[in-house]
Short mmCIF file of C-alpha atoms in Angstrom, two decimals:
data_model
loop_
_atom_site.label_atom_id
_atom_site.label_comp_id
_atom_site.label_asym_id
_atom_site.label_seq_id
_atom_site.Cartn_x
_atom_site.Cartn_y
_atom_site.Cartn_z
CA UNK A 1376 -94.00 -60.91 20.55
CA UNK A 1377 -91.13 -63.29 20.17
CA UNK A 1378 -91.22 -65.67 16.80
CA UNK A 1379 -89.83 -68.91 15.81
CA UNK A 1380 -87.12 -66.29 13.73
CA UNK A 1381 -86.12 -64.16 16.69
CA UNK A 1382 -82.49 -63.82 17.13
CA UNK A 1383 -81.13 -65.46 19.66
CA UNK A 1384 -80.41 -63.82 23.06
CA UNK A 1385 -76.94 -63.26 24.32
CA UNK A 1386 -75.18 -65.50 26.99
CA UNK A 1387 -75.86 -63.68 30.46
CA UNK A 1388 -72.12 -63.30 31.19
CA UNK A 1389 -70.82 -65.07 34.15
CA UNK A 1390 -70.02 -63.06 37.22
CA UNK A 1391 -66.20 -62.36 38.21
CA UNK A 1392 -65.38 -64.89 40.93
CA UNK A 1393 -63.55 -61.96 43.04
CA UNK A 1394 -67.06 -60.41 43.00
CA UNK A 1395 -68.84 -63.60 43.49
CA UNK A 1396 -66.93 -63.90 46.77
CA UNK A 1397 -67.61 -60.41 48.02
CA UNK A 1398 -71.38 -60.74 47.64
CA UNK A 1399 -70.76 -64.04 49.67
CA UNK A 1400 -69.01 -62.40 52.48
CA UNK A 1401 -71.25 -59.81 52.25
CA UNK A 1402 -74.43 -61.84 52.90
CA UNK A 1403 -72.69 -63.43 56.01
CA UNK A 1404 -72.81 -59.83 57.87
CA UNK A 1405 -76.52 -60.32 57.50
CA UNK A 1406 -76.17 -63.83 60.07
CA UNK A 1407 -73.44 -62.55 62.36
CA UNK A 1408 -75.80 -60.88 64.83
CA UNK A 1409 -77.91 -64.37 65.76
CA UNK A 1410 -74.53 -66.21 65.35
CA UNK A 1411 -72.85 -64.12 68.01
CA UNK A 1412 -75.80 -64.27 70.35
CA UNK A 1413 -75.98 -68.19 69.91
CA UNK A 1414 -72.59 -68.61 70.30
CA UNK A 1415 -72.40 -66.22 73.29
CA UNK A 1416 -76.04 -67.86 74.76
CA UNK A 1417 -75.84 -71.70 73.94
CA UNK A 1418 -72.44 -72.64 72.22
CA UNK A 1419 -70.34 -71.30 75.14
CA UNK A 1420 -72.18 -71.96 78.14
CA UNK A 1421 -72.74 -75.38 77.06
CA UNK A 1422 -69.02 -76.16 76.36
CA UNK A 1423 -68.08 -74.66 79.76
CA UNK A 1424 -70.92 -76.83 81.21
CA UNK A 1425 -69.46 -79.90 79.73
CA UNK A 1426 -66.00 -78.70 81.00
CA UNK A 1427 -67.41 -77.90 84.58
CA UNK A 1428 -68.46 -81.50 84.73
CA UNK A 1429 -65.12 -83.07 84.74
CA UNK A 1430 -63.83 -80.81 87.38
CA UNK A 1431 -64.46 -80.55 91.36
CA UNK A 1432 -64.90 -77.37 92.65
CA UNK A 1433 -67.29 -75.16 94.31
CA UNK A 1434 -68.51 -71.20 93.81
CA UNK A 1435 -65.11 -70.20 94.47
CA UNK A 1436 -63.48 -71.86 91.45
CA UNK A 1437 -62.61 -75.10 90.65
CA UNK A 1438 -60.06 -77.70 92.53
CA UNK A 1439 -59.11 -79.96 90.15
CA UNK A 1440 -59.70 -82.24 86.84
CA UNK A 1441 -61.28 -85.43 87.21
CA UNK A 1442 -62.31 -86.89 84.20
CA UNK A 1443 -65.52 -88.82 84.63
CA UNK A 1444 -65.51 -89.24 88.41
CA UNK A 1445 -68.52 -87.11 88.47
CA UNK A 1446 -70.89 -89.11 86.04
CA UNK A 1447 -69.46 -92.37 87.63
CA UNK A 1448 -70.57 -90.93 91.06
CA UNK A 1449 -73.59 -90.14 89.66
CA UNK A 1450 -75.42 -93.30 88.43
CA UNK A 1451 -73.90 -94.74 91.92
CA UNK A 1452 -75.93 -92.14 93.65
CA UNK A 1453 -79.27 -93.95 94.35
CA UNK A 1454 -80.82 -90.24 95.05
CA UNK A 1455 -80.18 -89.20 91.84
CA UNK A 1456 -81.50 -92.36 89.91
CA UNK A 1457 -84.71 -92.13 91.85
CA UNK A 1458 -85.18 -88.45 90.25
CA UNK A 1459 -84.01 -89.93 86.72
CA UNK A 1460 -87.13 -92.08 87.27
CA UNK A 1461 -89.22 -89.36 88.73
CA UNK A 1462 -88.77 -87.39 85.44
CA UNK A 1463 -89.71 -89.77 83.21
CA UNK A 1464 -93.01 -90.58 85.19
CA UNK A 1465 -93.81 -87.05 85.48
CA UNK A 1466 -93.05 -87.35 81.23
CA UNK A 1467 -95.33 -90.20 80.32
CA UNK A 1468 -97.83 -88.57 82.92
CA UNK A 1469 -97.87 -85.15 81.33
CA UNK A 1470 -97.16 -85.42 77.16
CA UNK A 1471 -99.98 -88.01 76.51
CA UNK A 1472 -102.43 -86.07 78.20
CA UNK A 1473 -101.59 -82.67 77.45
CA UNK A 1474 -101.18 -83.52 73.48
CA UNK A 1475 -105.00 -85.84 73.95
CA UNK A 1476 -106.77 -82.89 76.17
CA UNK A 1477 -105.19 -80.06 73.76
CA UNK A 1478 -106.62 -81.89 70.57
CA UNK A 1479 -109.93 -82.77 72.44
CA UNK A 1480 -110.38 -79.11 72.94
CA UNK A 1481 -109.03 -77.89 69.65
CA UNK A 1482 -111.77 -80.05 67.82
CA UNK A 1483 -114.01 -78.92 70.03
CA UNK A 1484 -113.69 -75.20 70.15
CA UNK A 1485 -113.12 -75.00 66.47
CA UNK A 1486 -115.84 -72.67 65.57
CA UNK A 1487 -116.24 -69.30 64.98
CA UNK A 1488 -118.90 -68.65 67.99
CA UNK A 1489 -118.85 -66.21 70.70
CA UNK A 1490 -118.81 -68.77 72.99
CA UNK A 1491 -115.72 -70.89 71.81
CA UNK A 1492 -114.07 -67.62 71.82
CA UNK A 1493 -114.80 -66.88 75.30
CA UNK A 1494 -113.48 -70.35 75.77
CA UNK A 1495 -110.58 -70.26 73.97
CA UNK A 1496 -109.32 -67.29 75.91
CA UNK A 1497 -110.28 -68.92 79.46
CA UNK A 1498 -108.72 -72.26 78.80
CA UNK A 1499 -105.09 -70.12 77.44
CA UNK A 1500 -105.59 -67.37 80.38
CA UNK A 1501 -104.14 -70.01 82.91
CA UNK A 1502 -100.89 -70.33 80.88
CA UNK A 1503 -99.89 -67.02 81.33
CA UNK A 1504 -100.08 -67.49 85.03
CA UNK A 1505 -96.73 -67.74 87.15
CA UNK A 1506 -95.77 -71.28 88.53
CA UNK A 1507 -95.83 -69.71 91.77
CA UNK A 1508 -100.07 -68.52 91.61
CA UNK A 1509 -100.39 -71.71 90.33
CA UNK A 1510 -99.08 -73.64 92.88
CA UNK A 1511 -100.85 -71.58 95.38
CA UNK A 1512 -103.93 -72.33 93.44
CA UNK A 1513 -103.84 -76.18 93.60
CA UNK A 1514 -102.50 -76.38 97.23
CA UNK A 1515 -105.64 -74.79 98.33
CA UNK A 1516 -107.58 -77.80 96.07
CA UNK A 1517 -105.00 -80.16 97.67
CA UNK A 1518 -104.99 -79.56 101.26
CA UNK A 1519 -106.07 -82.12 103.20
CA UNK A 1520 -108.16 -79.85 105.77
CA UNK A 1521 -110.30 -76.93 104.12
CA UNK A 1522 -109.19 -77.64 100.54
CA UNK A 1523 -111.70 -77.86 97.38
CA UNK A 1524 -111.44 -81.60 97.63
CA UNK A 1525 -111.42 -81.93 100.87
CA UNK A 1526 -114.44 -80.10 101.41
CA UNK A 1527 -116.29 -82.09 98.33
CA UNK A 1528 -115.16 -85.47 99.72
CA UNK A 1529 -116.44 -84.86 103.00
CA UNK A 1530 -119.86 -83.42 101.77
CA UNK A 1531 -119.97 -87.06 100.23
CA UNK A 1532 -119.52 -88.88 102.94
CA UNK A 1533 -115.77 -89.62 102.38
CA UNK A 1534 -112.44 -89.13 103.76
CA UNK A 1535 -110.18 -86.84 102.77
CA UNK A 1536 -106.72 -87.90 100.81
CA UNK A 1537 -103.42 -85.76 101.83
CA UNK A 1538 -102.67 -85.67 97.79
CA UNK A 1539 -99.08 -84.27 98.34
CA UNK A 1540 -98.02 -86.17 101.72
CA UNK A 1541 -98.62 -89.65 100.00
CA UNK A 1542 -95.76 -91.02 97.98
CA UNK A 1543 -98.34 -92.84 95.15
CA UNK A 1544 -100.64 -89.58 94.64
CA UNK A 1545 -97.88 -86.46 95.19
CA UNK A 1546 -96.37 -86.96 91.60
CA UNK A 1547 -100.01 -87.33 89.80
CA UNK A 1548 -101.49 -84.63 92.16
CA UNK A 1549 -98.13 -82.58 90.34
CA UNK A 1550 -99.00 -83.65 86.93
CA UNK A 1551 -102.32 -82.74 87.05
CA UNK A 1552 -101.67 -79.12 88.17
CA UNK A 1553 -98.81 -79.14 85.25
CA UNK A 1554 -101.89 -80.12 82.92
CA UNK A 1555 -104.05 -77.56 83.79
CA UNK A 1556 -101.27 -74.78 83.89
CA UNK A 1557 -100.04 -76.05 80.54
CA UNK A 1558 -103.13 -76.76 78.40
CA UNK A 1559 -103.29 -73.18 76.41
CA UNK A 1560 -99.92 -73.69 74.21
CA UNK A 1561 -101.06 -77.15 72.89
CA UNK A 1562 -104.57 -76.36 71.92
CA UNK A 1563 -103.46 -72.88 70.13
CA UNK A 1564 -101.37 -74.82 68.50
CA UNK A 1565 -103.89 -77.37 67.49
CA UNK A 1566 -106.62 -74.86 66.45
CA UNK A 1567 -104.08 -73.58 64.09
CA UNK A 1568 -103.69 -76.42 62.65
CA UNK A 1569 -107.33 -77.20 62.30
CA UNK A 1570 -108.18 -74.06 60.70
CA UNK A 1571 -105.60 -74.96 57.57
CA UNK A 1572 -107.18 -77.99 56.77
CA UNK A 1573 -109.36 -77.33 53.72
CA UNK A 1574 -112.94 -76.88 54.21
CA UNK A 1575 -113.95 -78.97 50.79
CA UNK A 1576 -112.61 -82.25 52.08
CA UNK A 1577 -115.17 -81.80 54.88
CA UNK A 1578 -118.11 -81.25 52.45
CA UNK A 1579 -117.05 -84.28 50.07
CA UNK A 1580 -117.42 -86.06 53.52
CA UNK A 1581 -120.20 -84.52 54.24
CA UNK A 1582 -121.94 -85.36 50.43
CA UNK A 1583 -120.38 -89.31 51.04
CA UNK A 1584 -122.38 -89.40 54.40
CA UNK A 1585 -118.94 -89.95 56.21
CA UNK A 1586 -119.38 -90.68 59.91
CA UNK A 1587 -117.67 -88.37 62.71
CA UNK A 1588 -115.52 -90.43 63.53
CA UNK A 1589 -114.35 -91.26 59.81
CA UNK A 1590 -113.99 -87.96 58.88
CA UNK A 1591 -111.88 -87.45 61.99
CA UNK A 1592 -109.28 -90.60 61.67
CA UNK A 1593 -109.35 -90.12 57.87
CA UNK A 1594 -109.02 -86.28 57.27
CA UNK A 1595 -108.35 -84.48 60.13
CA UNK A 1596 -106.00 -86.11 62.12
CA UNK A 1597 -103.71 -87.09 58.88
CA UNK A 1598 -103.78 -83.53 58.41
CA UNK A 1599 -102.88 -81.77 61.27
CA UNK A 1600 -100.04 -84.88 61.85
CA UNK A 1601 -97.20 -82.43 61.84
CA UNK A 1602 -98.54 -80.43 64.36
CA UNK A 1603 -99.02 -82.88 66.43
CA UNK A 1604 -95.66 -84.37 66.32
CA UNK A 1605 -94.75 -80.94 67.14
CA UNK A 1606 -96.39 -80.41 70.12
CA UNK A 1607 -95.17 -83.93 71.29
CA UNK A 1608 -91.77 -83.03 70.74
CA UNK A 1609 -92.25 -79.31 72.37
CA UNK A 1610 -93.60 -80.90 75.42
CA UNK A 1611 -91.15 -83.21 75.69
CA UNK A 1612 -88.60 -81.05 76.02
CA UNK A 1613 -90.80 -78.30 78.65
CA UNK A 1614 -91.68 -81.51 81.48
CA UNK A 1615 -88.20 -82.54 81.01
CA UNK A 1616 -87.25 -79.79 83.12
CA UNK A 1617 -89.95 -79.69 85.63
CA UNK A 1618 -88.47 -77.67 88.74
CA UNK A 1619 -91.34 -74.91 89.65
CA UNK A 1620 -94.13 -77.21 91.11
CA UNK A 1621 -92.20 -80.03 92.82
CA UNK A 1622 -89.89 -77.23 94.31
CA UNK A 1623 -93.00 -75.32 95.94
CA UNK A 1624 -95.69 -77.85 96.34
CA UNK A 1625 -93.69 -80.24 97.44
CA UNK A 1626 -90.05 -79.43 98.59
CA UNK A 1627 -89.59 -83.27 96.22
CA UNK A 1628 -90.87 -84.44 98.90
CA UNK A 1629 -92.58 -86.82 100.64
CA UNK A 1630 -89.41 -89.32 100.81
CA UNK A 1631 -87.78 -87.87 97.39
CA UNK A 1632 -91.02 -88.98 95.52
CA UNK A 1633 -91.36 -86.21 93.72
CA UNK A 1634 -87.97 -84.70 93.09
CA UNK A 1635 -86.91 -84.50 89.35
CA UNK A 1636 -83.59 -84.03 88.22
CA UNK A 1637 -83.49 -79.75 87.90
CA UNK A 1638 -84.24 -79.92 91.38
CA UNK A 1639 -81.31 -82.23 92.12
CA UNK A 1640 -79.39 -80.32 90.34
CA UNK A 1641 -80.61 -76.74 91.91
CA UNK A 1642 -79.48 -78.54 95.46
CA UNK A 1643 -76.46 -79.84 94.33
CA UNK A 1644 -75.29 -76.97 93.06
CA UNK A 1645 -76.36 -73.83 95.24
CA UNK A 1646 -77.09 -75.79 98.63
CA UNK A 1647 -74.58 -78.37 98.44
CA UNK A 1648 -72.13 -75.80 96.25
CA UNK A 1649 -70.56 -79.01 93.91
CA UNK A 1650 -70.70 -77.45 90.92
CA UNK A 1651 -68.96 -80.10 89.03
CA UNK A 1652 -71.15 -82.83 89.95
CA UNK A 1653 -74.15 -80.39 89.40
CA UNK A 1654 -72.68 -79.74 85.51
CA UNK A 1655 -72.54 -83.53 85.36
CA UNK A 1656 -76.35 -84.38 86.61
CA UNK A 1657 -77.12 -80.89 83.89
CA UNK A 1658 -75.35 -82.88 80.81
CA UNK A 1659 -77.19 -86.03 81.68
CA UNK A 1660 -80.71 -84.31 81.41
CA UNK A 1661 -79.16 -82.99 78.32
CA UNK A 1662 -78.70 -86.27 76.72
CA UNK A 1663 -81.86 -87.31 77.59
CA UNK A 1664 -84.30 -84.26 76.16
CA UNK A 1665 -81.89 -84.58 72.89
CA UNK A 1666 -82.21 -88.28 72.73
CA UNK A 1667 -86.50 -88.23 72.97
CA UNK A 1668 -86.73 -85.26 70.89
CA UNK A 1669 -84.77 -87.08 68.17
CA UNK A 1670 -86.08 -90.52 68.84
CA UNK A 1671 -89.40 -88.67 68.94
CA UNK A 1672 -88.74 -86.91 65.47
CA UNK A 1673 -87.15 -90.32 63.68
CA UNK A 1674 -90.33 -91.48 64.33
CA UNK A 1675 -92.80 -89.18 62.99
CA UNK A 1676 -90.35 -88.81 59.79
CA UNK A 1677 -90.58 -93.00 59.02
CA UNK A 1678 -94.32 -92.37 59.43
CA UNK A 1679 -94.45 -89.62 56.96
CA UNK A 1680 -92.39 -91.46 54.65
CA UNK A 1681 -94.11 -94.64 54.80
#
């Protein structure tokens, strides 16, 4: 047991600095694998991406420089500012309602019952589904004769809708089938979440007769913020590059209404073979994920630090 007359310990001495910088280089062999495979993966593609879109040239090889022609060409090209718009509609049609349903769920099937697990594991199985069953799936609800709603409208007395032939209805006909297919990741993600918060703010709730609805704006949702800022900013990024559904639902059709900018870009490039001015349409959508993912995650950091 140490006393107030103990002698005093000796100075640790310092380390040699040649040493020092061995153990230094010698932790950096520990990060060279994942730097070499994100160089190799990301770094590099994307800086021959951004080279690609100042040149003109095809799947042979490239023809010659040309500096910003491409991007110039691009916001001149009325096609491809319809599918700018496209993917943002398909955006604020998709985020708000797969971060609202996923929550709705979450709070709902947060209980440890047989039935929420039964639940659980339907409402996830259809994310593990290919975009190509799933678009076979909601054509068959979406044809116009012998479909699900077809059938159900007539039954009523109605007239069937051609969802995916009408210019106003293809893109939310699209969104909805993206909702459906899409729904498992967010409410994992929120259940998670929910099962962190601690259980004793819910029973001094509970003991102050706390409403539902208070114990929901004023515990849980402050609680499980993060997570849903992440989610926001994970989905962002995912309908950003919609291409599956519009490409086999749809062909972007009818009249380009539903043609986003990957599958712009997949025509440019491998129908049309212009490579360069593909890479330049590619950096665009690049921008704009990396612009709302940061604009999304400025926000939610003001909010925590207010």
């Amino acid at each position: 047991m140490a006393t107030a007359f103990s002698e005093p310990t000796a100075p640790i001495p310092a380390e040699p600095p040649k040493r020092r910088q061995a153990a230094t280089w010698g932790n950096l062999l520990f990060v060279v694998p994942y730097l070499t495979v994100f160089a190799i993966m990301l770094v590099i593609p994307l800086g021959w991406g951004i080279w690609l879109s100042t040149t003109k040239g095809d799947l042979f090889g490239t023809d010659r420089w040309v500096g910003l022609a491409n991007f110039i060409r691009l916001f001149r090209d009325p096609i491809f500012l319809e599918t700018v718009w496209n993917t943002f509609y398909f955006v604020l049609l998709t985020v708000p309602a797969l971060a609202a349903i996923g929550l709705a769920l979450a709070l709902v099937l947060n209980r440890q019952t047989r039935w929420a697990a039964v639940l659980r594991t339907i409402f996830f199985a259809s994310t593990v589904l290919s975009v190509t069953v799933v678009t076979l799936v909601w054509r068959l609800v979406f044809l116009p004769d012998g479909g699900l709603l077809a059938v159900v409208t007539k039954a009523l007395g109605g007239t069937p809708v051609a969802f995916l032939n009408d210019e106003t209805l293809a893109m939310p006909a699209i969104a909805i089938t993206t909702i459906w297919w899409c729904i498992g990741l967010p409410m994992v993600l929120f259940l998670a979440a929910l099962q962190q918060v601690p259980r004793d703010l819910y029973e001094a709730a509970a003991l102050d007769n706390a409403s539902r609805w208070t114990t929901l704006t004023r515990i849980t949702l402050p609680a499980i913020r993060r997570t849903f800022m992440l989610v926001l900013i994970i989905e962002i990024i995912l309908q950003f590059q919609l291409f599956g559904q519009p490409q086999l639902m749809t062909l972007g059709g009818p009249n380009n209404a539903t043609r986003p900018i990957v599958l712009f870009i997949y025509e440019t490039g491998w129908r049309q073979w212009e490579l360069g001015y593909a890479s330049a349409a590619a950096q665009v959508l690049f921008v704009m994920i990396l612009l709302a993912a940061m604009a999304q995650y400025r926000v939610s950091s003001r909010r925590e630090e207010t």
